[in-house]
Amino acid sequence: MTETLRRYSDPSPLASPRLTAGERWRRARLAIFVRVLGAAVRLAGRHPASWRWSARHHHPMLDRLAAANARAGCALAALDVPAYRAFLRARPAGAGRRLRDFPETGKVSYVVPFPAARRCRDGRLPDRGVVVDESAGSSGRPFNWPRGERELRAVHRDIVAYTSLVFPMRRPFVINAYSMGAWATGTTTGAAMARIAVVKNTGPDLGKIVDTLREFGPDFDYLVTAYPPFLKHLRDRLDAEGFDWSRHRVYASCGGEGMTEALRGYLEERFRKVRSAYGASDLTIGLGAETRFTVWLRRRLRDDAELRAALLGADEQRLPMVFQYNPLTTYLETNERRELLCTMTGPDVLQPRLRYNVGDEALLVPYRRILDLVRADPDRWAACRAALASERMTLPVLLLFGRRDSTVSYLGANLYPQDVEYGLYTGNPFAAEISRFCLALVEDAALETRPVIHLELRRPLPEAEREALSAACRNGVRGHLAAVSRDFAQSLTEDPAAGDLRVELHEPGAGPFAGQQKIKNVYLVG
């Protein structure tokens, strides 16, 4: 196996190993199938009107075609992507006739062992027309994701078509408040929106956004793109400055982390509409997106215990984010642990993603199954029909619960319990007083979502020592996260309030630690 990895990790300019005559014939047949279907998908998405038509007329038969396309894409990559060919050869049961016969890939198993060029088709990274996005995990190591020119055009087309469907604006002006730089969301959003709107890439700068709204006035329809917590900061800032919301049409599109319905309701007291999208730097920023139907469904799941049990399971109390997605562009499936696997193999994709485990827990539900459940109750069905009246997308549904790898997502950064532990114990004179800890995201009465570090004390402490311990833990965790996570450090630079980590102390066996077994700690709580 070591020799195989060495051979295919070698950054030499050689392309894939020489194929046999049979492999060449198989490769040609697979390439024709993938390219023909890819051309059809590209044609359907070339114009917003055709994109809307295809999204509104998605048939279950297309799901089977999407599965066949994903399997063909994996089989083709086994022949013309050197890294994937080596990856399969190192696993005796590497491939088969069914999609699930191909093994999962991920950062550790596939991205880390092979350089970027080896993960491209024919083992070559083009000399021009490539944009490289970057993501960084808790270790601070950057992961780079090259995207070709045609791939980016396809992403831009999807963003433009979705935006024109969900946010029908007369004279659109996009204020792009995502972080700029090497991060995919901000730069890709700005480039895509420029196709249909005036765009100003302000980044998360409240002052610049306020100045922009004043300068250009109510003649435009504004769409602010940002992380959910920043939208609340913007609403509060504009309210404080006496902004006349009634004279302006302001919409919001957000992503990067989940959003509660309480926050959406608070934002929609000012914004005309707030919708969220789902993506990942590893894959693309447009894996799925909210529609009026998915927002209705999520709110119904929150309040309707019978529907929630039928769709999510009798014991499931978490409320997932709900999106619709196109399986012909991003084929999704889940494994036995309900982890989301994504396959992107179209001819426009520079680096095929092949049953890639992004680390999120999810459920996938056909659109028609949801309608069948809803039709059983006349009140539900009437409300559902009203939600379907505008956008009318019939695409399958993604129910997303969040990270499976013991992280919480905050302002676009993944916070790992092990990094919290380093911050709690490194150089902390009060470390001996901590029995254990857990991490949560909590929305307070002001609808501010902040990370909360719950600490179980070993013994009761005087008030002065409790305050000193809280301060030491807060400063230690904030300092460590800023040192190891580029995303968190960038958030601190752009918005100092991002460092407002909350620390709550609990007596032994109290709070979230009540009833927990001592053998194995639970690091994340809802």
mmCIF file of C-alpha atoms in Angstrom, residues 16 19 23-36 68-82 84-85 88 95-96 102 120-122 343 345-349 352 354:
data_model
loop_
_atom_site.group_PDB
_atom_site.id
_atom_site.type_symbol
_atom_site.label_atom_id
_atom_site.label_comp_id
_atom_site.label_asym_id
_atom_site.label_seq_id
_atom_site.Cartn_x
_atom_site.Cartn_y
_atom_site.Cartn_z
ATOM 1 C CA SER A 16 -2.747 8.103 -15.229
ATOM 2 C CA LEU A 19 -4.890 1.529 -19.457
ATOM 3 C CA GLU A 23 -10.266 -0.296 -19.733
ATOM 4 C CA ARG A 24 -10.002 2.203 -22.571
ATOM 5 C CA TRP A 25 -13.224 0.907 -24.112
ATOM 6 C CA ARG A 26 -14.992 1.033 -20.740
ATOM 7 C CA ARG A 27 -13.668 4.531 -20.135
ATOM 8 C CA ALA A 28 -15.019 5.717 -23.507
ATOM 9 C CA ARG A 29 -18.504 4.334 -22.805
ATOM 10 C CA LEU A 30 -18.610 5.845 -19.306
ATOM 11 C CA ALA A 31 -17.339 9.195 -20.595
ATOM 12 C CA ILE A 32 -20.068 9.338 -23.242
ATOM 13 C CA PHE A 33 -22.782 8.651 -20.657
ATOM 14 C CA VAL A 34 -21.437 11.201 -18.176
ATOM 15 C CA ARG A 35 -20.890 13.876 -20.824
ATOM 16 C CA VAL A 36 -24.302 13.453 -22.448
ATOM 17 C CA ALA A 68 -26.679 5.831 -12.253
ATOM 18 C CA ASN A 69 -24.742 8.966 -13.129
ATOM 19 C CA ALA A 70 -23.011 8.978 -9.734
ATOM 20 C CA ARG A 71 -22.022 5.322 -10.128
ATOM 21 C CA ALA A 72 -20.738 5.958 -13.657
ATOM 22 C CA GLY A 73 -18.801 8.951 -12.371
ATOM 23 C CA CYS A 74 -17.086 6.839 -9.719
ATOM 24 C CA ALA A 75 -16.268 4.130 -12.268
ATOM 25 C CA LEU A 76 -14.877 6.726 -14.689
ATOM 26 C CA ALA A 77 -12.790 8.355 -11.957
ATOM 27 C CA ALA A 78 -11.331 4.927 -11.171
ATOM 28 C CA LEU A 79 -9.847 5.021 -14.674
ATOM 29 C CA ASP A 80 -8.812 8.639 -15.197
ATOM 30 C CA VAL A 81 -8.148 10.111 -11.707
ATOM 31 C CA PRO A 82 -4.778 8.787 -10.490
ATOM 32 C CA TYR A 84 -8.781 7.625 -6.880
ATOM 33 C CA ARG A 85 -7.317 4.710 -8.847
ATOM 34 C CA LEU A 88 -9.309 1.867 -4.781
ATOM 35 C CA ALA A 95 -15.304 -1.000 -6.489
ATOM 36 C CA GLY A 96 -18.213 -2.866 -7.926
ATOM 37 C CA PHE A 102 -17.354 2.167 -3.945
ATOM 38 C CA CYS A 120 -7.760 16.000 -10.821
ATOM 39 C CA ARG A 121 -8.745 14.219 -14.007
ATOM 40 C CA ASP A 122 -5.662 12.795 -15.742
ATOM 41 C CA THR A 343 -20.842 12.653 -5.225
ATOM 42 C CA THR A 345 -18.669 13.893 -10.984
ATOM 43 C CA GLY A 346 -19.980 16.036 -13.837
ATOM 44 C CA PRO A 347 -17.695 16.883 -16.768
ATOM 45 C CA ASP A 348 -17.345 20.426 -15.398
ATOM 46 C CA VAL A 349 -15.951 19.258 -12.037
ATOM 47 C CA PRO A 352 -14.470 14.751 -8.688
ATOM 48 C CA LEU A 354 -16.704 10.618 -4.856
#
